PDB file of C-alpha atoms in Angstrom:
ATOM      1  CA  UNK A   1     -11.078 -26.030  14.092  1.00 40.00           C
ATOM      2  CA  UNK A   2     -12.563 -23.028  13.770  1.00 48.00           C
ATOM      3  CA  UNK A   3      -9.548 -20.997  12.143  1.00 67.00           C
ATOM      4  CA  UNK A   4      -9.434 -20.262   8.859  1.00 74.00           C
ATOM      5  CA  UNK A   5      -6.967 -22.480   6.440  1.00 81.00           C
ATOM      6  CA  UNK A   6      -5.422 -20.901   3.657  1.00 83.00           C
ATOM      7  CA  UNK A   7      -4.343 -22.333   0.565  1.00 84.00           C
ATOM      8  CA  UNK A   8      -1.075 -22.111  -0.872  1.00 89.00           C
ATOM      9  CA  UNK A   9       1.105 -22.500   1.863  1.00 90.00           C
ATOM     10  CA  UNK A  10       3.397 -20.897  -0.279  1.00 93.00           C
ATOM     11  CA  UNK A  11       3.312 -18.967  -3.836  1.00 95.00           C
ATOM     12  CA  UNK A  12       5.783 -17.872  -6.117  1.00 96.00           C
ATOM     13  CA  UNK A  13       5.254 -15.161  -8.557  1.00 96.00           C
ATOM     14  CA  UNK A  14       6.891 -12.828 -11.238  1.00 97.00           C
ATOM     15  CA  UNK A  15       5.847  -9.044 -10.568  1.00 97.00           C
ATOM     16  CA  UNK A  16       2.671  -8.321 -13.004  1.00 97.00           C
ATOM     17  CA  UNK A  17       1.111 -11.465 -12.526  1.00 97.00           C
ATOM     18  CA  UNK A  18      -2.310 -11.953 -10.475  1.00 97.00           C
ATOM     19  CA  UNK A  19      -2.046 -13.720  -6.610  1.00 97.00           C
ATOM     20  CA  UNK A  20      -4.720 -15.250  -6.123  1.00 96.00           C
ATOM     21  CA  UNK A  21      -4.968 -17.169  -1.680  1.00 96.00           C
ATOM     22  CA  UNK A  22      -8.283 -19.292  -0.666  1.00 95.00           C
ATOM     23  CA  UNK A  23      -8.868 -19.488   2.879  1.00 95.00           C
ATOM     24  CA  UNK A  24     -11.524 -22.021   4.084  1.00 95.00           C
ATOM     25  CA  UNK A  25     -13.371 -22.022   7.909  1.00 95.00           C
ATOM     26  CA  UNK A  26     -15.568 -24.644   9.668  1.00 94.00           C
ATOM     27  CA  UNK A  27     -17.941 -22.168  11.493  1.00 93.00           C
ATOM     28  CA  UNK A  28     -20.687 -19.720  11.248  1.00 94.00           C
ATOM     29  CA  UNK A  29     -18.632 -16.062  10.973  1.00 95.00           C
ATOM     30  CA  UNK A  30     -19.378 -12.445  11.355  1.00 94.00           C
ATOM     31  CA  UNK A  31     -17.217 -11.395   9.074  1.00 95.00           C
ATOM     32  CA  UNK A  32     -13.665 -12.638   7.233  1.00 96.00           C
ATOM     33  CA  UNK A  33     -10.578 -10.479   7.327  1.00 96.00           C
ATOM     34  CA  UNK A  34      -7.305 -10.792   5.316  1.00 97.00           C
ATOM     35  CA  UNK A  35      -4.682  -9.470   7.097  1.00 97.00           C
ATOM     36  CA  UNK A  36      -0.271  -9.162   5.335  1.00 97.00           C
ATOM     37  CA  UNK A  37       3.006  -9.371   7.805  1.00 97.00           C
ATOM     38  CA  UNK A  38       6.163  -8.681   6.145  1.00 95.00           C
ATOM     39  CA  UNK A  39       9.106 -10.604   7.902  1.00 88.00           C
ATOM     40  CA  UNK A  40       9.569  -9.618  11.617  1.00 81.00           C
ATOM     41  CA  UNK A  41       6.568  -6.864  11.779  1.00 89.00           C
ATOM     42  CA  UNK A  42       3.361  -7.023  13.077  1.00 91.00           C
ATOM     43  CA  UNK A  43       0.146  -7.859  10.624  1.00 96.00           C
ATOM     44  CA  UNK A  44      -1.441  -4.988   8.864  1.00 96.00           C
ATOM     45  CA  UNK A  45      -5.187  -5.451   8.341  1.00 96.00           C
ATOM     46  CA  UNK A  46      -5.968  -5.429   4.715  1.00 97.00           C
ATOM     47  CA  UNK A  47      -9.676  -5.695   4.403  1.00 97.00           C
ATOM     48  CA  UNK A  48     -12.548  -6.813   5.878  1.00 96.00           C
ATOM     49  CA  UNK A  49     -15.547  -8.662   3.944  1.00 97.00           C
ATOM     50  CA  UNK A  50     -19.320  -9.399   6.610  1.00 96.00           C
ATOM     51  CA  UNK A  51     -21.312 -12.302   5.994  1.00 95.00           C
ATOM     52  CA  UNK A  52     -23.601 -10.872   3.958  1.00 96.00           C
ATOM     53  CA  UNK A  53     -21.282  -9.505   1.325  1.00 97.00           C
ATOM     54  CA  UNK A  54     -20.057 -11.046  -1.408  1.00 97.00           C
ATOM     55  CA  UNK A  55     -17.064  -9.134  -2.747  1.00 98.00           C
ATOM     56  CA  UNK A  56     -15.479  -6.704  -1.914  1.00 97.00           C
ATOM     57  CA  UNK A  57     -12.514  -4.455  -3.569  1.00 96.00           C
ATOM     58  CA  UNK A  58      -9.856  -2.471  -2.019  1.00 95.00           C
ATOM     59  CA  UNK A  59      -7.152  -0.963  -4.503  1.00 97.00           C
ATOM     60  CA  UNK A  60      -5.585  -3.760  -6.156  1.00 97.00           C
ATOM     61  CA  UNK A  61      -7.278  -6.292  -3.853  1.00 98.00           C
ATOM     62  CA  UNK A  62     -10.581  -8.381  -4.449  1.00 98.00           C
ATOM     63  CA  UNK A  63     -11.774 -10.602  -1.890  1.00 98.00           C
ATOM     64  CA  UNK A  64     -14.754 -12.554  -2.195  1.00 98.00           C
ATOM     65  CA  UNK A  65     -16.563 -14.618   0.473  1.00 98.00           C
ATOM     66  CA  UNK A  66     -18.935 -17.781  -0.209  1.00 97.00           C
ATOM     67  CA  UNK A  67     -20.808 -18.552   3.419  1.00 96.00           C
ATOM     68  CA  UNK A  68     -22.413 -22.051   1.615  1.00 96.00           C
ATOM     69  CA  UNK A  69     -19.001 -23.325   0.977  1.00 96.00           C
ATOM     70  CA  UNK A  70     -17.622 -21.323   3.747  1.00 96.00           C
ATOM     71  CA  UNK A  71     -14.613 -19.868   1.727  1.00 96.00           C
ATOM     72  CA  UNK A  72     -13.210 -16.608   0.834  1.00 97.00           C
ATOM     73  CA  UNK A  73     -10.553 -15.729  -1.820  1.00 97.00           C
ATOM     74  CA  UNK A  74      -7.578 -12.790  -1.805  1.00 97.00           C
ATOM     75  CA  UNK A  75      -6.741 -11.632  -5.315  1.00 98.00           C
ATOM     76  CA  UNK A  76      -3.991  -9.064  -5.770  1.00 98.00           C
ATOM     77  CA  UNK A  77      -3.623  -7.881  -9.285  1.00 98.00           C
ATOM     78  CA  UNK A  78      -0.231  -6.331 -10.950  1.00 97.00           C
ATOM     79  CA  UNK A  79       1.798  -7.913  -8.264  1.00 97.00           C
ATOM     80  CA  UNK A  80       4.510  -5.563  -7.510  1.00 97.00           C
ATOM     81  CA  UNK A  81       7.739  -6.881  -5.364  1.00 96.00           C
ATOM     82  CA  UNK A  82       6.629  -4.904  -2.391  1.00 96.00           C
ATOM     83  CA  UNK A  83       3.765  -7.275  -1.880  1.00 97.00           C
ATOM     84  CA  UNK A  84       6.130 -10.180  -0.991  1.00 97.00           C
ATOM     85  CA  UNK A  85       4.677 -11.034   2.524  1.00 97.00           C
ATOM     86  CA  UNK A  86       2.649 -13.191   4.352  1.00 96.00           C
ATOM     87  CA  UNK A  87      -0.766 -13.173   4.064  1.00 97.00           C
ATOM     88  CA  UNK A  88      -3.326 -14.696   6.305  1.00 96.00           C
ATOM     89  CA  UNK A  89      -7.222 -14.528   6.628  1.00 96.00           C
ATOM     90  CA  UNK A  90      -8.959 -14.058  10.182  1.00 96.00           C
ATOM     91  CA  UNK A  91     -12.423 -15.180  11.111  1.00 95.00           C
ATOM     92  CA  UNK A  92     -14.672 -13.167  13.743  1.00 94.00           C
ATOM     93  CA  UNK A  93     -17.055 -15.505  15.531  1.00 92.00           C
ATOM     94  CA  UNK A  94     -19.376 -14.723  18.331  1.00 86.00           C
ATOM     95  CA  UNK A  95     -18.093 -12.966  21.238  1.00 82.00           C
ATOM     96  CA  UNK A  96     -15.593 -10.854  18.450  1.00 86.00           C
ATOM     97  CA  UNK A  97     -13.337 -13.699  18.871  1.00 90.00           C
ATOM     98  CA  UNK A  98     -10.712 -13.467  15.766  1.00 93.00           C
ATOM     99  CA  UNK A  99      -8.693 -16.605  15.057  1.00 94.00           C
ATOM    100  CA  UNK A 100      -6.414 -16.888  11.494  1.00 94.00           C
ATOM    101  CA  UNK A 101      -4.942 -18.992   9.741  1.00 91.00           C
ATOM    102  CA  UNK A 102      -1.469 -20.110   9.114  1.00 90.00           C
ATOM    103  CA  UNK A 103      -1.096 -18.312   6.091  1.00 93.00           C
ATOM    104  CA  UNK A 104       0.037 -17.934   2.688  1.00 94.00           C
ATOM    105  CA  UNK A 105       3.618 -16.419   1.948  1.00 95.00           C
ATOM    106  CA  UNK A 106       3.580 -14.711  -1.539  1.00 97.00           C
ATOM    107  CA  UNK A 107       6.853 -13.970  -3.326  1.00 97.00           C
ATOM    108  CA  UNK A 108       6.630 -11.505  -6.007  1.00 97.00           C
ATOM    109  CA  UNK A 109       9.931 -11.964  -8.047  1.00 96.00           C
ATOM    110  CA  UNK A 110      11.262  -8.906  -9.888  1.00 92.00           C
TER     111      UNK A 110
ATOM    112  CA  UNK B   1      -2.477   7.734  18.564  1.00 67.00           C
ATOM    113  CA  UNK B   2       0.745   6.083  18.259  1.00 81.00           C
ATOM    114  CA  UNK B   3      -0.842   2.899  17.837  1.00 95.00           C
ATOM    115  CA  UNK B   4      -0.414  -0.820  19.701  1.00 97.00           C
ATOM    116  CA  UNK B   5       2.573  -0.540  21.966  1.00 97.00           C
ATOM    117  CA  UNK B   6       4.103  -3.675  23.338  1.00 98.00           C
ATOM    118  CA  UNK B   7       7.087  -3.930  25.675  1.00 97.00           C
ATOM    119  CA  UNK B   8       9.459  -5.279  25.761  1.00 97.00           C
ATOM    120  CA  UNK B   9      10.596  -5.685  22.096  1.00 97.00           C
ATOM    121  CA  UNK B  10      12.857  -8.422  22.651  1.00 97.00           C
ATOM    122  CA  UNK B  11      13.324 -10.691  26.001  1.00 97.00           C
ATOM    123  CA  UNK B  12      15.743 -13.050  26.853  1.00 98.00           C
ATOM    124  CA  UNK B  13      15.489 -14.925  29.720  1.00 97.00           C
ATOM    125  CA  UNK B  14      16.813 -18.130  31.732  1.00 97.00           C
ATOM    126  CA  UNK B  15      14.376 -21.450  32.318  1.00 97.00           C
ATOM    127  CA  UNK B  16      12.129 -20.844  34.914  1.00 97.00           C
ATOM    128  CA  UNK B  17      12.497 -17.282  35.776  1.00 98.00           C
ATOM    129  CA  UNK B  18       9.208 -15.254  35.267  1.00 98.00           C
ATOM    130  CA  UNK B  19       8.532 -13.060  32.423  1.00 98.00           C
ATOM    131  CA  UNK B  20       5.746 -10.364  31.747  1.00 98.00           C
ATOM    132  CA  UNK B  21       4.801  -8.798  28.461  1.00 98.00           C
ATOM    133  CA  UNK B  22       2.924  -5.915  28.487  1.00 98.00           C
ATOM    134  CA  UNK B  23       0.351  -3.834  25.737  1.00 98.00           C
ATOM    135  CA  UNK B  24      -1.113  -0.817  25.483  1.00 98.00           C
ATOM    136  CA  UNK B  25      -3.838  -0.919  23.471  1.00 97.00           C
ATOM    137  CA  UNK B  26      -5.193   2.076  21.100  1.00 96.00           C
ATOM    138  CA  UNK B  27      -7.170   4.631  22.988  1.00 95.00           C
ATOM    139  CA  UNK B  28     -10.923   4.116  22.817  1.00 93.00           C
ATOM    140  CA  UNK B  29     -10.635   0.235  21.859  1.00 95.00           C
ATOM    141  CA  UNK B  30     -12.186  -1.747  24.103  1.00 92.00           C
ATOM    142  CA  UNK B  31     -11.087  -5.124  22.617  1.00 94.00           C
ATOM    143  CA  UNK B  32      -7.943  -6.742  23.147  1.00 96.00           C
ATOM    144  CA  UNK B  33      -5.886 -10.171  22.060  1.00 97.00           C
ATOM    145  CA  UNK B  34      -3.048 -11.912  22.878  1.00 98.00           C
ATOM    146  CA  UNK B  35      -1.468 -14.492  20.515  1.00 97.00           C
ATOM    147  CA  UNK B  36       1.608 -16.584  20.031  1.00 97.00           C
ATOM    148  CA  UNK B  37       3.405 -17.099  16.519  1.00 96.00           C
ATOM    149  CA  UNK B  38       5.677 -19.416  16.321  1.00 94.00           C
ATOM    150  CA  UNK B  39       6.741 -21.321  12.767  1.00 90.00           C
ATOM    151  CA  UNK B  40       5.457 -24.491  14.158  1.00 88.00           C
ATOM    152  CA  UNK B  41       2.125 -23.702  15.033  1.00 88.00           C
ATOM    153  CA  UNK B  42       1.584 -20.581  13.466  1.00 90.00           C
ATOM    154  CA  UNK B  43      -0.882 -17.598  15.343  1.00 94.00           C
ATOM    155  CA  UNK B  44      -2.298 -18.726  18.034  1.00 95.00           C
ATOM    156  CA  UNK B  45      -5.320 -16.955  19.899  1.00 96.00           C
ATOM    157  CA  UNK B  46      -4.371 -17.127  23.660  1.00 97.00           C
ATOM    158  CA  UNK B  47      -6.723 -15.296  25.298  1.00 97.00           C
ATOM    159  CA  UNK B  48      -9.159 -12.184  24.307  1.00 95.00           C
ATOM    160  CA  UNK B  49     -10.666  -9.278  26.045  1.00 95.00           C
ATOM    161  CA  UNK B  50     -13.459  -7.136  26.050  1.00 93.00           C
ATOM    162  CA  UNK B  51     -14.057  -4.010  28.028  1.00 94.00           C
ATOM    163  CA  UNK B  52     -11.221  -5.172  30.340  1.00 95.00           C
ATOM    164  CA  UNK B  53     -13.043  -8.712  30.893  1.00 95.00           C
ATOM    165  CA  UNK B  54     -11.603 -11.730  30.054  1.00 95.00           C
ATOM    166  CA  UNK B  55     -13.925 -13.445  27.101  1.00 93.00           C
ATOM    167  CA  UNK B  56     -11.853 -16.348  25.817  1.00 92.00           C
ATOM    168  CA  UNK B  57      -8.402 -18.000  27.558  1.00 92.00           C
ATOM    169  CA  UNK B  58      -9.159 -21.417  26.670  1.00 92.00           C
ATOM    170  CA  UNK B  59      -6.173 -20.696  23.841  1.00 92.00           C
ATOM    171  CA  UNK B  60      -4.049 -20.120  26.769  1.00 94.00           C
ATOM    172  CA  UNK B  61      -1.556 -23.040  27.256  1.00 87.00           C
ATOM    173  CA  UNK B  62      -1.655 -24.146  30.359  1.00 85.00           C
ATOM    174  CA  UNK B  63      -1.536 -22.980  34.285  1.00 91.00           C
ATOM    175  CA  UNK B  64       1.862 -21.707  33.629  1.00 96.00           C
ATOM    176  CA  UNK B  65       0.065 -18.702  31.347  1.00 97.00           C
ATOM    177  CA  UNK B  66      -1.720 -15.363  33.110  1.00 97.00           C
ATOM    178  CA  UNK B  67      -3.130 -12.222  31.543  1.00 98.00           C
ATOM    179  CA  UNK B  68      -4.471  -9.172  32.896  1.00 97.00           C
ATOM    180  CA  UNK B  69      -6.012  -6.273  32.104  1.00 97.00           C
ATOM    181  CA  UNK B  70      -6.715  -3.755  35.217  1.00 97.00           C
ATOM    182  CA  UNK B  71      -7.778  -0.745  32.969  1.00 95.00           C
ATOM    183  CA  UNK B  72      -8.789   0.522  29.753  1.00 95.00           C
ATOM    184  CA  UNK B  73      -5.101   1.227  29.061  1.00 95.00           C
ATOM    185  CA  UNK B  74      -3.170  -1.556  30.109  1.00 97.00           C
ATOM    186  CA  UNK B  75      -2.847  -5.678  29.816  1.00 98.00           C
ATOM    187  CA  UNK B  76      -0.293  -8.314  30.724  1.00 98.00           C
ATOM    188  CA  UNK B  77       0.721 -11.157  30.110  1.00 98.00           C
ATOM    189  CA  UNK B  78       2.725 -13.626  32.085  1.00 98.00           C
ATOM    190  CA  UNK B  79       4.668 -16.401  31.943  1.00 97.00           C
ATOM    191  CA  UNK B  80       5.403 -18.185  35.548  1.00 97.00           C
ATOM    192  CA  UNK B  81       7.807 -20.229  34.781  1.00 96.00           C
ATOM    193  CA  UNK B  82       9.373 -19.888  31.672  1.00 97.00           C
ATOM    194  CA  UNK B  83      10.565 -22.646  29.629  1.00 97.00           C
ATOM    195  CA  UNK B  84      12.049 -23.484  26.597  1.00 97.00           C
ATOM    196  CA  UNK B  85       9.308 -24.085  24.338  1.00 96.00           C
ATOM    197  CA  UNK B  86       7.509 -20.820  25.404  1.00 97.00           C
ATOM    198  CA  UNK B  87      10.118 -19.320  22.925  1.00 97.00           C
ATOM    199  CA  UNK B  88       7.894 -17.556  20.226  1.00 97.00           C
ATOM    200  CA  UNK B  89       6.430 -14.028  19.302  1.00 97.00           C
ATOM    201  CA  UNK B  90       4.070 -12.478  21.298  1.00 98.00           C
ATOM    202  CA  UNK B  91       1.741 -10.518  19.864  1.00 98.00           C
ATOM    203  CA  UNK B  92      -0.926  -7.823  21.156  1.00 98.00           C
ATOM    204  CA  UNK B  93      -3.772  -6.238  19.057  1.00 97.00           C
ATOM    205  CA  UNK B  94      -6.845  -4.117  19.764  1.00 96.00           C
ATOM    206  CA  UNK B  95      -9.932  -3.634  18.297  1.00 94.00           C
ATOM    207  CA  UNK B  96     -12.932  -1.115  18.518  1.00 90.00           C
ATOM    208  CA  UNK B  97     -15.939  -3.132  18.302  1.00 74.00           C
ATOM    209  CA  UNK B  98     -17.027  -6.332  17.266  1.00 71.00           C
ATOM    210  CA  UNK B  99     -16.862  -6.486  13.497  1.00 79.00           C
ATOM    211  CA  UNK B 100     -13.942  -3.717  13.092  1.00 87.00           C
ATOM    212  CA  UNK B 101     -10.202  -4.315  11.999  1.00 93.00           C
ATOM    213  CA  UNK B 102      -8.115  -4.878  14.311  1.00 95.00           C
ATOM    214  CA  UNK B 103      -4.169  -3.231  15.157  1.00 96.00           C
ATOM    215  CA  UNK B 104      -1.402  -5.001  16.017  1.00 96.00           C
ATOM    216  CA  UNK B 105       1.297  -4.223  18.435  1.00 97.00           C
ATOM    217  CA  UNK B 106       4.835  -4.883  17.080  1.00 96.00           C
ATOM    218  CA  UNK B 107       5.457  -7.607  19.077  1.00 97.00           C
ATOM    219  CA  UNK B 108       7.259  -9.149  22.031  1.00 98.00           C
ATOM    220  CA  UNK B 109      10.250 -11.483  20.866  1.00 97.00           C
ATOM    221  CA  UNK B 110      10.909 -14.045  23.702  1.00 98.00           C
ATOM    222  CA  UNK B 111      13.636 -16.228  23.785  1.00 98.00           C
ATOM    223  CA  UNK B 112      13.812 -18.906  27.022  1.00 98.00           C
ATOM    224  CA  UNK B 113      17.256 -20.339  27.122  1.00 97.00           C
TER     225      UNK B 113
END
C-alpha cells in the first residue's frame, strides 16, 4: 500500500502531557504531511516535512521524517483539550498524488 | 477566497437514483482530489486532477463512479446508481502545486437509503 499507517489508532491523554503519532509508508515520497479533523469537519493541513528534511517545527508541533526507515513522527507538546482530534499523515508521490492514512484520534482529557 | 466549496452539504437519496457532488476548488489551484471517508475504510483517494486532467481514478470504485472537471473552477462527481454502501463522506480538496498543502472542502454527507 502506498498510504501512510499511523500508529496509535487511538491515544488518550491528560492536557500538559506530550502526543507523540508515528506514521509509516511503503514508497519513495516527495514529501509527508500531517494533516487534524475535528469530528464532522474537513482536515486542516498542519505541516508539511520534503524528503530531504529531517525535522521540522511548527508552534507546538515537531515532526520528523526518516526516508531509510520510511517513517515520520507528530509530536504535540503541552497538549491542551482543543487538540482532541484526529490526526492523520499524507504522503505525496509522483504525479502529486496524496494518499493518508487512517489516522490517529488523540483525546486530550482536561 | 472563501476557500473549498462543496455542495451539497448533506444528500439523501433512494437506491439507485443518481447523485452528483460538486467542488469548487480555490482560485489559482490547479490540483484537485476526490476522496471517500467512511469509518470502515477510512480516506480513500478516488480520483485526482491536475490542470483539469484526470491523473489518477484507479481509487475510483467501480463503473458505477464518474468525475469531471470541465474548467478551472468546477468538478463533479457522480454516482450512477446509488446504492447502499456508497453511504460515506465525500470529500473535495485542492492544491497549488505539487509539493504544497492542500484545502479541504467541508464535505458532502451522502446517505443511500
Amino acid at each position: 500500500s502506498q498510504q501512510g499507517e499511523e500508529d496509535p489508532q487511538a491515544l488518550s491523554i491528560q492536557e500538559g502531557e506530550n502526543a507523540t503519532m508515528n506514521c509509516s509508508y511503503k514508497t519513495s515520497i516527495n514529501n509527508l504531511q500531517w494533516y487534524r479533523q475535528n469530528s464532522g469537519r474537513g482536515l486542516v493541513h498542519l505541516i508539511l516535512i520534503r524528503s530531504n528534511e529531517r525535522e521540522k517545527h511548527s508552534g507546538r508541533l515537531r515532526v520528523t521524517l526518516d526516508t531509510s526507515k520510511k517513517s515520520s513522527s507528530l509530536l504535540i507538546t503541552a497538549s491542551r483539550a482543543a487538540d482532541t482530534a484526529s490526526y492523520f499523515c499524507a504522503i505525496e508521490t509522483s504525479g502529486s498524488r496524496l494518499t493518508f492514512g487512517e489516522g490517529t484520534q488523540l483525546t486530550v482529557n482536561p | 477566497d472563501a476557500g473549498v466549496i462543496q455542495s451539497p452539504r448533506h444528500e439523501v437519496t433512494e437506491m439507485g437514483q443518481e447523485v452528483t457532488l460538486r467542488c469548487k476548488p480555490i482560485s489559482g489551484h490547479n490540483s484537485l482530489f476526490w476522496y471517500r471517508q467512511t469509518m470502515m475504510r477510512g480516506l480513500e483517494l478516488l480520483i485526482y486532477f491536475n490542470n483539469n486532467v484526470p491523473i489518477d481514478d484507479s481509487g475510483m470504485p467501480e463503473d458505477r463512479f464518474s468525475a469531471k472537471m470541465p474548467n478551472a473552477s468546477f468538478s463533479t462527481l457522480k454516482i450512477q446508481p446509488s446504492e447502499p454502501r456508497d453511504s460515506a463522506v465525500y470529500f473535495c480538496a485542492s492544491s497549488s502545486t505539487g509539493g504544497t498543502e492542500a484545502f479541504f472542502g467541508q464535505g458532502t454527507r451522502l446517505t443511500v437509503v
